[in-house]
PDB file of C-alpha atoms in Angstrom:
ATOM      1  CA  MET A 229      -5.309   9.234 -15.281  1.00 90.00           C
ATOM      2  CA  THR A 230      -2.889   6.453 -16.231  1.00 96.00           C
ATOM      3  CA  LEU A 231      -0.111   6.050 -13.672  1.00 98.00           C
ATOM      4  CA  ALA A 232       3.550   5.383 -14.462  1.00 98.00           C
ATOM      5  CA  HIS A 233       4.315   1.678 -14.337  1.00 99.00           C
ATOM      6  CA  GLU A 234       6.709  -1.082 -15.347  1.00 98.00           C
ATOM      7  CA  PHE A 235       5.942  -4.672 -16.359  1.00 98.00           C
ATOM      8  CA  VAL A 236       8.087  -7.520 -15.030  1.00 98.00           C
ATOM      9  CA  GLY A 237       7.703 -11.202 -15.913  1.00 97.00           C
ATOM     10  CA  GLN A 238       5.017 -13.249 -17.654  1.00 97.00           C
ATOM     11  CA  GLY A 239       1.892 -14.970 -16.375  1.00 97.00           C
ATOM     12  CA  ARG A 240      -1.263 -14.016 -14.532  1.00 97.00           C
ATOM     13  CA  HIS A 241      -1.644 -10.237 -14.338  1.00 98.00           C
ATOM     14  CA  ALA A 242      -0.895  -8.658 -10.965  1.00 99.00           C
ATOM     15  CA  ALA A 243      -0.751  -4.929 -10.216  1.00 99.00           C
ATOM     16  CA  PHE A 244       1.340  -3.790  -7.232  1.00 99.00           C
ATOM     17  CA  VAL A 245       0.880  -0.452  -5.404  1.00 99.00           C
ATOM     18  CA  HIS A 246       3.591   0.640  -2.941  1.00 99.00           C
ATOM     19  CA  GLY A 247       3.542   2.593   0.314  1.00 98.00           C
ATOM     20  CA  PHE A 248       4.226   6.242   1.149  1.00 98.00           C
ATOM     21  CA  THR A 249       7.761   7.433   0.181  1.00 98.00           C
ATOM     22  CA  GLN A 250       8.368   4.326  -1.963  1.00 98.00           C
ATOM     23  CA  THR A 251       7.928   3.697  -5.711  1.00 98.00           C
ATOM     24  CA  GLY A 252       6.874   0.703  -7.758  1.00 98.00           C
ATOM     25  CA  GLN A 253      10.519  -0.394  -7.759  1.00 97.00           C
ATOM     26  CA  SER A 254      10.235  -1.322  -4.068  1.00 97.00           C
ATOM     27  CA  TRP A 255       8.369  -4.525  -4.985  1.00 98.00           C
ATOM     28  CA  LYS A 256      11.490  -5.906  -6.695  1.00 96.00           C
ATOM     29  CA  THR A 257      12.613  -7.134  -3.273  1.00 95.00           C
ATOM     30  CA  LEU A 258       9.550  -9.406  -3.087  1.00 97.00           C
ATOM     31  CA  LEU A 259       9.163 -10.518  -6.718  1.00 98.00           C
ATOM     32  CA  PRO A 260      12.133 -12.946  -6.918  1.00 97.00           C
ATOM     33  CA  HIS A 261      10.620 -14.966  -4.062  1.00 98.00           C
ATOM     34  CA  LEU A 262       7.222 -15.459  -5.740  1.00 98.00           C
ATOM     35  CA  CYS A 263       6.843 -18.850  -7.428  1.00 97.00           C
ATOM     36  CA  THR A 264       3.503 -18.051  -9.084  1.00 95.00           C
ATOM     37  CA  PRO A 265       4.073 -17.015 -12.745  1.00 97.00           C
ATOM     38  CA  LEU A 266       2.977 -13.384 -12.813  1.00 98.00           C
ATOM     39  CA  GLN A 267       3.018 -10.476 -15.205  1.00 98.00           C
ATOM     40  CA  SER A 268       3.768  -7.973 -12.462  1.00 99.00           C
ATOM     41  CA  GLN A 269       2.772  -4.364 -13.090  1.00 99.00           C
ATOM     42  CA  LEU A 270       4.710  -2.137 -10.687  1.00 99.00           C
ATOM     43  CA  ILE A 271       2.721   1.080 -10.372  1.00 99.00           C
ATOM     44  CA  ASP A 272       4.021   4.439  -9.124  1.00 99.00           C
ATOM     45  CA  ALA A 273       1.241   5.839  -6.924  1.00 99.00           C
ATOM     46  CA  PRO A 274       0.158   9.483  -7.389  1.00 99.00           C
ATOM     47  CA  GLY A 275       2.870  11.861  -6.195  1.00 98.00           C
ATOM     48  CA  HIS A 276       5.527   9.138  -6.243  1.00 98.00           C
ATOM     49  CA  GLY A 277       8.219   8.108  -8.718  1.00 98.00           C
ATOM     50  CA  LEU A 278       7.215   9.078 -12.247  1.00 98.00           C
ATOM     51  CA  SER A 279       3.531   9.638 -11.344  1.00 98.00           C
ATOM     52  CA  HIS A 280       4.176  13.278 -10.573  1.00 96.00           C
ATOM     53  CA  ASN A 281       0.629  14.477  -9.889  1.00 97.00           C
ATOM     54  CA  GLY A 282       0.037  13.893  -6.184  1.00 97.00           C
ATOM     55  CA  LYS A 283      -3.121  15.987  -6.046  1.00 98.00           C
ATOM     56  CA  ARG A 284      -5.368  12.911  -6.201  1.00 98.00           C
ATOM     57  CA  SER A 285      -7.828  11.865  -3.514  1.00 98.00           C
ATOM     58  CA  LEU A 286      -8.020   8.219  -2.490  1.00 98.00           C
ATOM     59  CA  TRP A 287     -11.057   7.713  -4.730  1.00 98.00           C
ATOM     60  CA  GLU A 288      -9.242   9.396  -7.627  1.00 98.00           C
ATOM     61  CA  ALA A 289      -6.147   7.296  -6.950  1.00 99.00           C
ATOM     62  CA  GLY A 290      -8.376   4.217  -6.954  1.00 99.00           C
ATOM     63  CA  THR A 291      -9.751   5.242 -10.337  1.00 98.00           C
ATOM     64  CA  ASP A 292      -6.204   5.828 -11.614  1.00 99.00           C
ATOM     65  CA  ILE A 293      -5.192   2.320 -10.532  1.00 99.00           C
ATOM     66  CA  ILE A 294      -8.215   0.798 -12.278  1.00 98.00           C
ATOM     67  CA  ASP A 295      -7.431   2.806 -15.439  1.00 98.00           C
ATOM     68  CA  THR A 296      -3.799   1.647 -15.323  1.00 98.00           C
ATOM     69  CA  MET A 297      -4.151  -2.053 -14.499  1.00 98.00           C
ATOM     70  CA  GLN A 298      -5.456  -4.957 -16.523  1.00 95.00           C
ATOM     71  CA  PRO A 299      -8.050  -7.313 -14.982  1.00 97.00           C
ATOM     72  CA  GLY A 300      -6.263  -9.482 -12.441  1.00 98.00           C
ATOM     73  CA  ILE A 301      -4.793  -9.492  -8.952  1.00 99.00           C
ATOM     74  CA  LEU A 302      -4.315  -6.205  -7.075  1.00 99.00           C
ATOM     75  CA  LEU A 303      -1.752  -5.996  -4.282  1.00 99.00           C
ATOM     76  CA  GLY A 304      -1.154  -2.937  -2.103  1.00 99.00           C
ATOM     77  CA  TYR A 305       0.995  -2.064   0.899  1.00 99.00           C
ATOM     78  CA  SER A 306       0.037   0.562   3.528  1.00 98.00           C
ATOM     79  CA  MET A 307      -0.892   3.714   1.553  1.00 98.00           C
ATOM     80  CA  GLY A 308      -1.017   1.553  -1.571  1.00 99.00           C
ATOM     81  CA  ALA A 309      -3.333  -0.861   0.227  1.00 99.00           C
ATOM     82  CA  ARG A 310      -5.708   1.973   1.087  1.00 99.00           C
ATOM     83  CA  MET A 311      -5.699   3.083  -2.548  1.00 99.00           C
ATOM     84  CA  SER A 312      -6.195  -0.520  -3.685  1.00 99.00           C
ATOM     85  CA  LEU A 313      -9.155  -0.913  -1.339  1.00 99.00           C
ATOM     86  CA  HIS A 314     -10.785   2.104  -2.962  1.00 99.00           C
ATOM     87  CA  ALA A 315     -10.019   0.681  -6.414  1.00 99.00           C
ATOM     88  CA  ALA A 316     -11.621  -2.664  -5.541  1.00 99.00           C
ATOM     89  CA  LEU A 317     -14.767  -0.959  -4.266  1.00 99.00           C
ATOM     90  CA  LEU A 318     -14.951   1.240  -7.369  1.00 98.00           C
ATOM     91  CA  HIS A 319     -14.516  -1.513  -9.954  1.00 97.00           C
ATOM     92  CA  PRO A 320     -14.777  -4.978  -8.369  1.00 97.00           C
ATOM     93  CA  ALA A 321     -15.153  -6.697 -11.753  1.00 96.00           C
ATOM     94  CA  LYS A 322     -11.575  -5.754 -12.651  1.00 98.00           C
ATOM     95  CA  VAL A 323     -10.067  -6.967  -9.362  1.00 98.00           C
ATOM     96  CA  GLU A 324     -10.122 -10.771  -9.399  1.00 98.00           C
ATOM     97  CA  ALA A 325      -8.249 -11.067  -6.091  1.00 98.00           C
ATOM     98  CA  LEU A 326      -7.057  -8.473  -3.575  1.00 99.00           C
ATOM     99  CA  VAL A 327      -4.007  -8.538  -1.291  1.00 99.00           C
ATOM    100  CA  LEU A 328      -3.859  -5.845   1.405  1.00 99.00           C
ATOM    101  CA  ILE A 329      -0.617  -5.559   3.389  1.00 99.00           C
ATOM    102  CA  SER A 330      -0.559  -3.402   6.556  1.00 98.00           C
ATOM    103  CA  SER A 331      -3.862  -1.821   5.588  1.00 98.00           C
ATOM    104  CA  THR A 332      -6.727   0.029   7.249  1.00 98.00           C
ATOM    105  CA  ALA A 333     -10.324   0.791   6.354  1.00 98.00           C
ATOM    106  CA  GLY A 334     -10.038   4.243   7.910  1.00 98.00           C
ATOM    107  CA  ILE A 335     -10.230   6.056  11.248  1.00 98.00           C
ATOM    108  CA  ILE A 336     -13.779   5.841  12.622  1.00 97.00           C
ATOM    109  CA  ASP A 337     -13.577   8.534  15.312  1.00 97.00           C
ATOM    110  CA  ASN A 338     -14.245  11.955  13.753  1.00 97.00           C
ATOM    111  CA  GLN A 339     -12.003  13.922  16.113  1.00 98.00           C
ATOM    112  CA  GLU A 340      -9.144  11.454  15.743  1.00 97.00           C
ATOM    113  CA  ARG A 341      -9.494  11.545  11.952  1.00 98.00           C
ATOM    114  CA  GLU A 342      -9.535  15.359  11.888  1.00 97.00           C
ATOM    115  CA  GLN A 343      -6.427  15.458  14.089  1.00 98.00           C
ATOM    116  CA  ARG A 344      -4.693  13.010  11.744  1.00 98.00           C
ATOM    117  CA  LYS A 345      -5.557  15.302   8.824  1.00 98.00           C
ATOM    118  CA  ARG A 346      -3.965  18.250  10.640  1.00 98.00           C
ATOM    119  CA  ASP A 347      -0.903  16.153  11.445  1.00 98.00           C
ATOM    120  CA  ASP A 348      -0.611  15.051   7.804  1.00 97.00           C
ATOM    121  CA  ASP A 349      -0.869  18.670   6.630  1.00 98.00           C
ATOM    122  CA  ASP A 350       1.833  19.719   9.102  1.00 98.00           C
ATOM    123  CA  LEU A 351       4.051  16.873   7.927  1.00 97.00           C
ATOM    124  CA  ALA A 352       3.499  17.873   4.286  1.00 98.00           C
ATOM    125  CA  HIS A 353       4.693  21.394   5.106  1.00 98.00           C
ATOM    126  CA  HIS A 354       7.678  19.947   6.978  1.00 98.00           C
ATOM    127  CA  ILE A 355       8.742  17.813   3.996  1.00 98.00           C
ATOM    128  CA  CYS A 356       8.963  20.874   1.757  1.00 97.00           C
ATOM    129  CA  GLU A 357      10.765  22.800   4.480  1.00 98.00           C
ATOM    130  CA  VAL A 358      13.556  20.316   5.288  1.00 98.00           C
ATOM    131  CA  GLY A 359      13.922  18.558   1.924  1.00 97.00           C
ATOM    132  CA  LEU A 360      13.757  14.929   0.871  1.00 97.00           C
ATOM    133  CA  ASP A 361      17.022  13.611   2.335  1.00 95.00           C
ATOM    134  CA  THR A 362      16.391  14.922   5.851  1.00 97.00           C
ATOM    135  CA  PHE A 363      12.731  13.918   5.808  1.00 97.00           C
ATOM    136  CA  LEU A 364      13.439  10.335   4.734  1.00 95.00           C
ATOM    137  CA  THR A 365      15.970   9.969   7.556  1.00 93.00           C
ATOM    138  CA  GLU A 366      13.341  11.194  10.016  1.00 95.00           C
ATOM    139  CA  TRP A 367      10.590   9.044   8.463  1.00 94.00           C
ATOM    140  CA  LEU A 368      12.546   5.794   8.570  1.00 92.00           C
ATOM    141  CA  ASP A 369      13.558   6.484  12.174  1.00 92.00           C
ATOM    142  CA  LYS A 370       9.903   6.165  13.226  1.00 91.00           C
ATOM    143  CA  PRO A 371       9.149   3.238  15.586  1.00 90.00           C
ATOM    144  CA  MET A 372       6.950   1.547  12.964  1.00 90.00           C
ATOM    145  CA  PHE A 373      10.062   0.987  10.823  1.00 92.00           C
ATOM    146  CA  ALA A 374      12.326  -0.116  13.686  1.00 90.00           C
ATOM    147  CA  THR A 375      12.410  -3.701  12.389  1.00 90.00           C
ATOM    148  CA  LEU A 376      13.185  -2.699   8.788  1.00 90.00           C
ATOM    149  CA  ALA A 377      16.864  -3.131   7.930  1.00 85.00           C
ATOM    150  CA  HIS A 378      18.029  -0.053   6.040  1.00 79.00           C
ATOM    151  CA  ASN A 379      19.812  -0.726   2.762  1.00 82.00           C
ATOM    152  CA  ASP A 380      21.052   1.268  -0.222  1.00 81.00           C
ATOM    153  CA  THR A 381      18.476  -0.172  -2.632  1.00 87.00           C
ATOM    154  CA  ASP A 382      15.567   0.912  -0.435  1.00 90.00           C
ATOM    155  CA  THR A 383      17.080   4.354   0.141  1.00 88.00           C
ATOM    156  CA  GLN A 384      17.763   4.909  -3.566  1.00 91.00           C
ATOM    157  CA  ASP A 385      14.187   3.913  -4.365  1.00 94.00           C
ATOM    158  CA  ARG A 386      12.752   6.434  -1.909  1.00 96.00           C
ATOM    159  CA  MET A 387      15.116   9.144  -3.206  1.00 95.00           C
ATOM    160  CA  ARG A 388      13.368   8.923  -6.600  1.00 96.00           C
ATOM    161  CA  ASN A 389      10.547  10.966  -5.085  1.00 98.00           C
ATOM    162  CA  THR A 390      10.209  14.727  -4.645  1.00 98.00           C
ATOM    163  CA  PRO A 391       9.223  16.754  -1.567  1.00 98.00           C
ATOM    164  CA  GLU A 392       6.343  18.326  -3.508  1.00 98.00           C
ATOM    165  CA  GLY A 393       4.954  14.982  -4.671  1.00 98.00           C
ATOM    166  CA  LEU A 394       5.078  13.446  -1.203  1.00 98.00           C
ATOM    167  CA  ALA A 395       3.541  16.553   0.355  1.00 98.00           C
ATOM    168  CA  ASP A 396       0.651  16.521  -2.122  1.00 98.00           C
ATOM    169  CA  SER A 397       0.133  12.805  -1.490  1.00 98.00           C
ATOM    170  CA  LEU A 398      -0.225  13.452   2.238  1.00 98.00           C
ATOM    171  CA  ARG A 399      -2.570  16.404   1.766  1.00 98.00           C
ATOM    172  CA  PHE A 400      -4.851  14.664  -0.722  1.00 98.00           C
ATOM    173  CA  ALA A 401      -4.624  10.959   0.183  1.00 98.00           C
ATOM    174  CA  GLY A 402      -3.300  10.758   3.747  1.00 98.00           C
ATOM    175  CA  THR A 403      -5.091   8.587   6.297  1.00 97.00           C
ATOM    176  CA  GLY A 404      -6.766  11.712   7.691  1.00 97.00           C
ATOM    177  CA  THR A 405      -8.551  12.284   4.371  1.00 97.00           C
ATOM    178  CA  GLN A 406      -9.990   8.758   4.245  1.00 97.00           C
ATOM    179  CA  THR A 407     -13.712   8.353   4.763  1.00 96.00           C
ATOM    180  CA  PRO A 408     -14.111   5.226   6.942  1.00 98.00           C
ATOM    181  CA  LEU A 409     -14.959   2.265   4.708  1.00 98.00           C
ATOM    182  CA  TRP A 410     -15.750  -0.294   7.397  1.00 98.00           C
ATOM    183  CA  SER A 411     -19.439  -0.422   6.477  1.00 98.00           C
ATOM    184  CA  ARG A 412     -18.542  -1.140   2.844  1.00 98.00           C
ATOM    185  CA  LEU A 413     -16.074  -3.984   3.354  1.00 99.00           C
ATOM    186  CA  ASN A 414     -18.874  -6.524   2.881  1.00 98.00           C
ATOM    187  CA  GLU A 415     -19.100  -5.319  -0.740  1.00 98.00           C
ATOM    188  CA  LEU A 416     -15.752  -6.986  -1.473  1.00 98.00           C
ATOM    189  CA  THR A 417     -16.892 -10.180  -3.171  1.00 95.00           C
ATOM    190  CA  MET A 418     -13.470 -11.152  -4.542  1.00 98.00           C
ATOM    191  CA  PRO A 419     -11.062 -13.237  -2.417  1.00 98.00           C
ATOM    192  CA  VAL A 420      -9.047 -10.985  -0.092  1.00 99.00           C
ATOM    193  CA  LEU A 421      -5.738 -11.770   1.622  1.00 99.00           C
ATOM    194  CA  LEU A 422      -4.867  -9.583   4.609  1.00 99.00           C
ATOM    195  CA  ILE A 423      -1.216  -9.557   5.717  1.00 99.00           C
ATOM    196  CA  ALA A 424       0.283  -7.883   8.786  1.00 98.00           C
ATOM    197  CA  GLY A 425       3.506  -8.157  10.760  1.00 98.00           C
ATOM    198  CA  GLU A 426       3.212  -9.675  14.229  1.00 97.00           C
ATOM    199  CA  LEU A 427       5.185  -6.822  15.826  1.00 97.00           C
ATOM    200  CA  ASP A 428       2.957  -4.179  14.187  1.00 96.00           C
ATOM    201  CA  LYS A 429       0.250  -4.708  16.802  1.00 97.00           C
ATOM    202  CA  LYS A 430      -1.972  -1.799  15.741  1.00 97.00           C
ATOM    203  CA  PHE A 431      -2.256  -3.102  12.195  1.00 98.00           C
ATOM    204  CA  VAL A 432      -2.678  -6.705  13.325  1.00 98.00           C
ATOM    205  CA  GLN A 433      -5.739  -5.579  15.299  1.00 98.00           C
ATOM    206  CA  ILE A 434      -7.027  -3.622  12.305  1.00 98.00           C
ATOM    207  CA  ALA A 435      -6.519  -6.624  10.002  1.00 98.00           C
ATOM    208  CA  GLU A 436      -8.330  -8.904  12.452  1.00 98.00           C
ATOM    209  CA  GLU A 437     -11.264  -6.487  12.499  1.00 98.00           C
ATOM    210  CA  MET A 438     -11.268  -6.118   8.706  1.00 99.00           C
ATOM    211  CA  LYS A 439     -11.409  -9.895   8.360  1.00 98.00           C
ATOM    212  CA  THR A 440     -14.691 -10.002  10.289  1.00 98.00           C
ATOM    213  CA  HIS A 441     -16.254  -7.623   7.726  1.00 98.00           C
ATOM    214  CA  ILE A 442     -14.927  -9.133   4.471  1.00 98.00           C
ATOM    215  CA  PRO A 443     -16.861 -12.256   3.373  1.00 94.00           C
ATOM    216  CA  SER A 444     -14.115 -14.157   1.517  1.00 95.00           C
ATOM    217  CA  SER A 445     -11.011 -13.124   3.434  1.00 98.00           C
ATOM    218  CA  THR A 446      -7.898 -14.789   4.809  1.00 98.00           C
ATOM    219  CA  LEU A 447      -5.610 -13.282   7.443  1.00 99.00           C
ATOM    220  CA  CYS A 448      -1.892 -14.029   7.593  1.00 98.00           C
ATOM    221  CA  VAL A 449       0.157 -12.602  10.486  1.00 98.00           C
ATOM    222  CA  MET A 450       3.905 -12.846   9.871  1.00 98.00           C
ATOM    223  CA  ALA A 451       6.071 -13.720  12.870  1.00 97.00           C
ATOM    224  CA  GLU A 452       8.886 -11.382  13.910  1.00 96.00           C
ATOM    225  CA  ALA A 453       7.922  -8.719  11.357  1.00 97.00           C
ATOM    226  CA  GLY A 454       6.784  -5.123  11.634  1.00 96.00           C
ATOM    227  CA  HIS A 455       4.838  -2.709   9.426  1.00 97.00           C
ATOM    228  CA  CYS A 456       6.975  -3.119   6.293  1.00 96.00           C
ATOM    229  CA  VAL A 457       6.456  -6.867   6.458  1.00 97.00           C
ATOM    230  CA  HIS A 458       6.974  -7.633   2.748  1.00 97.00           C
ATOM    231  CA  LEU A 459      10.451  -6.056   2.785  1.00 96.00           C
ATOM    232  CA  GLU A 460      11.385  -7.484   6.186  1.00 96.00           C
ATOM    233  CA  LYS A 461      10.268 -11.035   5.372  1.00 97.00           C
ATOM    234  CA  PRO A 462      10.028 -11.203   1.558  1.00 97.00           C
ATOM    235  CA  GLN A 463      10.441 -14.969   1.323  1.00 98.00           C
ATOM    236  CA  GLU A 464       7.783 -15.682   3.947  1.00 98.00           C
ATOM    237  CA  VAL A 465       5.325 -13.145   2.511  1.00 98.00           C
ATOM    238  CA  ALA A 466       5.878 -14.481  -1.011  1.00 98.00           C
ATOM    239  CA  SER A 467       5.220 -18.014   0.214  1.00 98.00           C
ATOM    240  CA  ALA A 468       1.966 -16.920   1.868  1.00 98.00           C
ATOM    241  CA  ILE A 469       0.850 -15.153  -1.326  1.00 98.00           C
ATOM    242  CA  ASP A 470       1.793 -18.172  -3.466  1.00 98.00           C
ATOM    243  CA  GLN A 471      -0.148 -20.579  -1.265  1.00 97.00           C
ATOM    244  CA  TRP A 472      -3.185 -18.300  -1.253  1.00 98.00           C
ATOM    245  CA  LEU A 473      -3.105 -17.702  -5.016  1.00 97.00           C
ATOM    246  CA  PHE A 474      -2.904 -21.463  -5.611  1.00 94.00           C
ATOM    247  CA  THR A 475      -6.492 -21.749  -4.371  1.00 91.00           C
ATOM    248  CA  HIS A 476      -7.738 -18.378  -5.618  1.00 87.00           C
TER     249      HIS A 476
END
């Protein structure tokens, strides 16, 4: 399934996949700070923006990304990073370089993963019950977004979604649905850049562990940044990506 997308700029092809409750438009905060000439393809993940069908597993979402993008760089944040990881494992020949921001390779503990699935299902029901506006207020009040400055552009982007799309995304592609991929990370033969915010300690630890499993990987921890590191520190993240792409 081809996902909704928009092209911005000219240069080396780069596909961008956003996080939960965002759309491809969210990357427009980062793009002006990138010096590398890129043809940026801003993809709406399943259940988000104009990609209305959220009933896609992570493997199906990975296939959708591969079907949508041209050969080149693949960049994903949070949920989008998990989808991008699946895409890179499915079709490594099409992913020349991979950037994973605030990512995970899955929850190893079976009971913890099953509980996360139940929590995601409950949250999906809650979204449809309270509506998009109320849910987004609750979502962005979570501690993991405490360091993200709220602004109208970000809010308007998230309001382009629907309760049904977000709920389906959680049910079909939430972290609780993800089969742990730790044992497969060594299959990633392309260069991989892992980015995490210093204040997002859980995901810094995950990124450090992922780095030990990925042969050609680089880890960049951004000072004074949380989970949504690329929106909190767009200039610094762009600089790190530029420097890494210069040699990859």
